[in-house]
Tab-separated table of C-alpha atoms and ligand atoms in Angstrom:
chain	number	residue	atom	x	y	z
H	1	UNK	CA	15.108	14.852	-0.025
H	2	UNK	CA	12.325	17.348	0.576
H	3	UNK	CA	9.799	17.538	3.387
H	4	UNK	CA	7.172	15.643	1.424
H	5	UNK	CA	9.536	12.635	1.029
H	6	UNK	CA	9.839	12.142	4.789
H	7	UNK	CA	8.499	8.759	5.902
H	8	UNK	CA	9.096	7.080	2.552
H	9	UNK	CA	11.296	4.039	3.097
H	10	UNK	CA	12.298	3.436	-0.506
H	11	UNK	CA	11.426	4.308	-4.089
H	12	UNK	CA	9.581	1.496	-5.850
H	13	UNK	CA	9.029	3.149	-9.252
H	14	UNK	CA	11.049	6.120	-10.468
H	15	UNK	CA	9.530	9.082	-12.309
H	16	UNK	CA	11.149	8.095	-15.616
H	17	UNK	CA	9.679	4.586	-15.396
H	18	UNK	CA	6.238	6.047	-14.737
H	19	UNK	CA	6.584	8.375	-17.753
H	20	UNK	CA	7.448	5.431	-19.986
H	21	UNK	CA	4.506	3.348	-18.706
H	22	UNK	CA	2.127	6.275	-19.209
H	23	UNK	CA	3.352	6.643	-22.813
H	24	UNK	CA	2.736	2.939	-23.462
H	25	UNK	CA	-0.761	3.014	-21.962
H	26	UNK	CA	-1.584	6.184	-23.946
H	27	UNK	CA	-0.475	4.483	-27.177
H	28	UNK	CA	-2.628	1.463	-26.291
H	29	UNK	CA	-5.658	3.704	-25.742
H	30	UNK	CA	-5.028	5.658	-28.946
H	31	UNK	CA	-5.069	2.358	-30.842
H	32	UNK	CA	-8.196	1.156	-28.989
H	33	UNK	CA	-10.157	4.342	-29.641
H	34	UNK	CA	-9.179	5.229	-33.199
H	35	UNK	CA	-11.951	7.204	-34.888
H	36	UNK	CA	-13.925	7.714	-31.659
H	37	UNK	CA	-13.753	10.217	-28.841
H	38	UNK	CA	-13.579	8.166	-25.641
H	39	UNK	CA	-14.724	9.412	-22.274
H	40	UNK	CA	-11.898	8.964	-19.797
H	41	UNK	CA	-13.354	8.410	-16.333
H	42	UNK	CA	-10.883	9.121	-13.565
H	43	UNK	CA	-11.491	7.612	-10.158
H	44	UNK	CA	-10.858	10.318	-7.586
H	45	UNK	CA	-8.758	11.150	-5.835
H	46	UNK	CA	-5.761	8.948	-6.458
H	47	UNK	CA	-6.070	8.833	-10.249
H	48	UNK	CA	-5.778	12.595	-10.850
H	49	UNK	CA	-2.034	12.527	-11.500
H	50	UNK	CA	-2.213	9.512	-13.804
H	51	UNK	CA	-5.263	10.941	-15.591
H	52	UNK	CA	-3.582	14.268	-16.134
H	53	UNK	CA	-0.427	12.728	-17.614
H	54	UNK	CA	-2.286	10.031	-19.555
H	55	UNK	CA	-4.673	12.337	-21.395
H	56	UNK	CA	-1.819	14.610	-22.442
H	57	UNK	CA	0.193	11.642	-23.697
H	58	UNK	CA	-2.703	10.547	-25.935
H	59	UNK	CA	-2.935	11.771	-29.518
H	60	UNK	CA	-6.655	11.114	-29.953
H	61	UNK	CA	-9.418	13.498	-28.877
H	62	UNK	CA	-10.767	12.623	-25.431
H	63	UNK	CA	-13.370	13.937	-23.039
H	64	UNK	CA	-12.932	13.524	-19.319
H	65	UNK	CA	-15.140	13.020	-16.299
H	66	UNK	CA	-14.576	11.903	-12.728
H	67	UNK	CA	-16.182	9.683	-10.151
H	68	UNK	CA	-15.434	9.661	-6.472
H	69	UNK	CA	-15.805	6.441	-4.562
H	70	UNK	CA	-14.653	5.479	-1.152
H	71	UNK	CA	-13.207	2.126	-0.203
H	72	UNK	CA	-10.533	2.995	2.360
H	73	UNK	CA	-10.572	5.202	5.410
H	74	UNK	CA	-7.237	6.415	6.679
H	75	UNK	CA	-6.357	2.786	7.233
H	76	UNK	CA	-3.820	0.915	5.132
H	77	UNK	CA	-6.036	-2.040	4.246
H	78	UNK	CA	-9.143	-2.272	2.078
H	79	UNK	CA	-12.421	-2.126	3.978
H	80	UNK	CA	-14.390	-3.759	1.158
H	81	UNK	CA	-17.029	-1.061	1.554
H	82	UNK	CA	-17.581	0.998	-1.602
H	83	UNK	CA	-19.670	4.162	-1.621
H	84	UNK	CA	-20.266	6.561	-4.510
H	85	UNK	CA	-19.417	10.053	-3.315
H	86	UNK	CA	-19.596	11.718	-6.733
H	87	UNK	CA	-21.200	10.312	-9.836
H	88	UNK	CA	-20.487	11.142	-13.492
H	89	UNK	CA	-21.628	14.450	-14.983
H	90	UNK	CA	-21.954	12.969	-18.460
H	91	UNK	CA	-24.294	10.423	-20.005
H	92	UNK	CA	-22.296	7.379	-21.124
H	93	UNK	CA	-24.966	5.482	-23.110
H	94	UNK	CA	-23.457	4.359	-26.405
H	95	UNK	CA	-20.033	5.773	-25.577
H	96	UNK	CA	-16.613	4.193	-25.272
H	97	UNK	CA	-15.711	4.659	-21.610
H	98	UNK	CA	-12.148	4.296	-20.366
H	99	UNK	CA	-11.871	3.807	-16.610
H	100	UNK	CA	-8.609	5.275	-15.335
H	101	UNK	CA	-7.477	3.885	-11.978
H	102	UNK	CA	-4.314	4.568	-10.077
H	103	UNK	CA	-4.252	1.206	-8.291
H	104	UNK	CA	-6.170	-2.056	-8.203
H	105	UNK	CA	-5.683	-3.669	-4.829
H	106	UNK	CA	-8.481	-6.025	-3.688
H	107	UNK	CA	-10.311	-5.149	-6.938
H	108	UNK	CA	-13.508	-4.414	-5.005
H	109	UNK	CA	-13.705	-0.741	-5.958
H	110	UNK	CA	-13.272	-1.474	-9.644
H	111	UNK	CA	-15.705	-4.375	-9.574
H	112	UNK	CA	-18.369	-2.170	-8.054
H	113	UNK	CA	-17.635	0.669	-10.457
H	114	UNK	CA	-17.789	-1.536	-13.541
H	115	UNK	CA	-21.173	-2.952	-12.512
H	116	UNK	CA	-22.411	0.566	-11.915
H	117	UNK	CA	-21.184	1.831	-15.304
H	118	UNK	CA	-22.381	-1.208	-17.258
H	119	UNK	CA	-25.971	-0.528	-16.164
H	120	UNK	CA	-25.843	2.742	-18.141
H	121	UNK	CA	-25.227	0.874	-21.380
H	122	UNK	CA	-21.964	2.281	-22.671
H	123	UNK	CA	-20.872	0.913	-26.067
H	124	UNK	CA	-17.687	-0.362	-24.494
H	125	UNK	CA	-15.631	-0.136	-21.326
H	126	UNK	CA	-11.846	-0.292	-21.283
H	127	UNK	CA	-9.965	-0.271	-17.999
H	128	UNK	CA	-6.438	0.960	-17.432
H	129	UNK	CA	-4.616	0.994	-14.111
H	130	UNK	CA	-1.155	2.322	-13.402
H	131	UNK	CA	-0.576	-0.188	-10.594
H	132	UNK	CA	-1.922	-3.598	-9.774
H	133	UNK	CA	-1.038	-5.426	-6.607
H	134	UNK	CA	-0.091	-9.083	-6.727
H	135	UNK	CA	-2.712	-10.431	-4.372
H	136	UNK	CA	-3.888	-14.020	-4.604
H	137	UNK	CA	-7.178	-13.200	-2.877
H	138	UNK	CA	-8.046	-10.208	-5.118
H	139	UNK	CA	-11.283	-10.436	-7.102
H	140	UNK	CA	-10.959	-11.278	-10.777
H	141	UNK	CA	-11.874	-7.976	-12.397
H	142	UNK	CA	-11.451	-6.505	-15.895
H	143	UNK	CA	-8.179	-4.610	-16.343
H	144	UNK	CA	-7.114	-4.212	-19.972
H	145	UNK	CA	-3.759	-2.567	-19.428
H	146	UNK	CA	-1.588	-2.191	-16.364
H	147	UNK	CA	1.551	-0.117	-15.925
H	148	UNK	CA	3.147	-2.139	-13.134
H	149	UNK	CA	2.393	-5.266	-11.129
H	150	UNK	CA	3.635	-4.503	-7.649
H	151	UNK	CA	4.146	-6.444	-4.421
H	152	UNK	CA	1.546	-6.216	-1.677
H	153	UNK	CA	3.103	-3.295	0.167
H	154	UNK	CA	1.638	0.065	1.120
H	155	UNK	CA	2.609	2.465	-1.662
H	156	UNK	CA	2.272	6.232	-1.885
H	157	UNK	CA	3.031	9.012	-4.347
H	158	UNK	CA	1.939	9.972	-7.869
H	159	UNK	CA	-1.584	10.547	-6.559
H	160	UNK	CA	-1.657	7.833	-3.895
H	161	UNK	CA	-1.889	8.942	-0.312
H	162	UNK	CA	-1.434	7.869	3.235
H	163	UNK	CA	-3.783	9.789	5.544
H	164	UNK	CA	-4.105	12.459	2.849
H	165	UNK	CA	-0.371	12.994	2.420
H	166	UNK	CA	2.166	12.077	-0.279
H	167	UNK	CA	-0.130	12.578	-3.294
H	168	UNK	CA	2.264	15.233	-4.637
H	169	UNK	CA	5.325	12.979	-4.483
H	170	UNK	CA	6.311	12.423	-8.136
H	171	UNK	CA	7.430	8.769	-7.820
H	172	UNK	CA	5.867	5.653	-6.260
H	173	UNK	CA	7.389	4.890	-2.879
H	174	UNK	CA	6.939	2.385	-0.101
H	175	UNK	CA	6.054	3.906	3.217
H	176	UNK	CA	8.345	3.186	6.114
H	177	UNK	CA	6.374	1.319	8.807
H	178	UNK	CA	7.522	3.878	11.388
H	179	UNK	CA	5.729	6.609	9.411
H	180	UNK	CA	2.486	4.645	9.655
H	181	UNK	CA	2.884	4.258	13.402
H	182	UNK	CA	3.625	7.949	13.840
H	183	UNK	CA	0.297	9.094	12.442
H	184	UNK	CA	-2.203	6.585	13.751
F	201	PRP	C1	-7.816	3.558	-3.894
F	201	PRP	C2	-7.600	3.485	-5.387
F	201	PRP	C3	-8.711	2.598	-5.856
F	201	PRP	C4	-8.956	1.691	-4.685
F	201	PRP	C5	-8.349	0.368	-4.947
F	201	PRP	O1	-8.700	4.589	-3.632
F	201	PRP	O2	-7.650	4.753	-5.987
F	201	PRP	O3	-9.860	3.329	-6.203
F	201	PRP	O4	-8.363	2.295	-3.539
F	201	PRP	O5	-8.544	-0.519	-3.878
F	201	PRP	P1	-9.331	-1.890	-4.003
F	201	PRP	O6	-8.914	-2.537	-5.284
F	201	PRP	O7	-8.882	-2.634	-2.779
F	201	PRP	O8	-10.787	-1.596	-3.971
F	201	PRP	P2	-9.014	5.140	-2.183
F	201	PRP	O9	-10.315	4.588	-1.741
F	201	PRP	O10	-7.817	4.961	-1.317
F	201	PRP	O11	-9.311	6.675	-2.400
F	201	PRP	P3	-8.393	7.854	-2.933
F	201	PRP	O12	-8.111	7.579	-4.374
F	201	PRP	O13	-9.238	9.049	-2.727
F	201	PRP	O14	-7.127	7.890	-2.103
């Protein structure tokens, strides 16, 4: 155990399982985008790790861009408020856009993002998410491929943070409730 693992109660998804899921999602996207160069749109900040591994696992040409949106503060529940902090650099009209998300929780961020992107008339939008929470009250939003359906617990690692920490943990872990209390 290293310093960055402190506060993690248990490992939910091991590194090897993540690698396998990333390979499967990359193969799915290669098949979906044959003969085209998709624009992978990573949703900052959490998706950087997934994006980085996913694009390297793909065999097709890709271009990448990023958007930054905000839906959470340092809290552990969704606020439902979505703001665009950084928009795309590239024009997506007529292009095949692949939205790359680390986690779909309430679905509000993705719903907002998809509406926003659709207005720019891309040829097609595909959505991949490494994690999707099992939440009965989540909005019904387009997700074409998911790595893992996970229970409604606060997860960190592989890009996901708590109060800015744990993004550099290589697995997905569940935060110990005492760690949450310590830092509020
Ligand atoms: C996370 C995640 C999604 C969003 C999902 O981002 O990356 O974008 O929350 O939640 P929702 O489905 O309830 O809307 P967050 O706002 O925590 O920002 P971060 O990626 O910078 O940590």
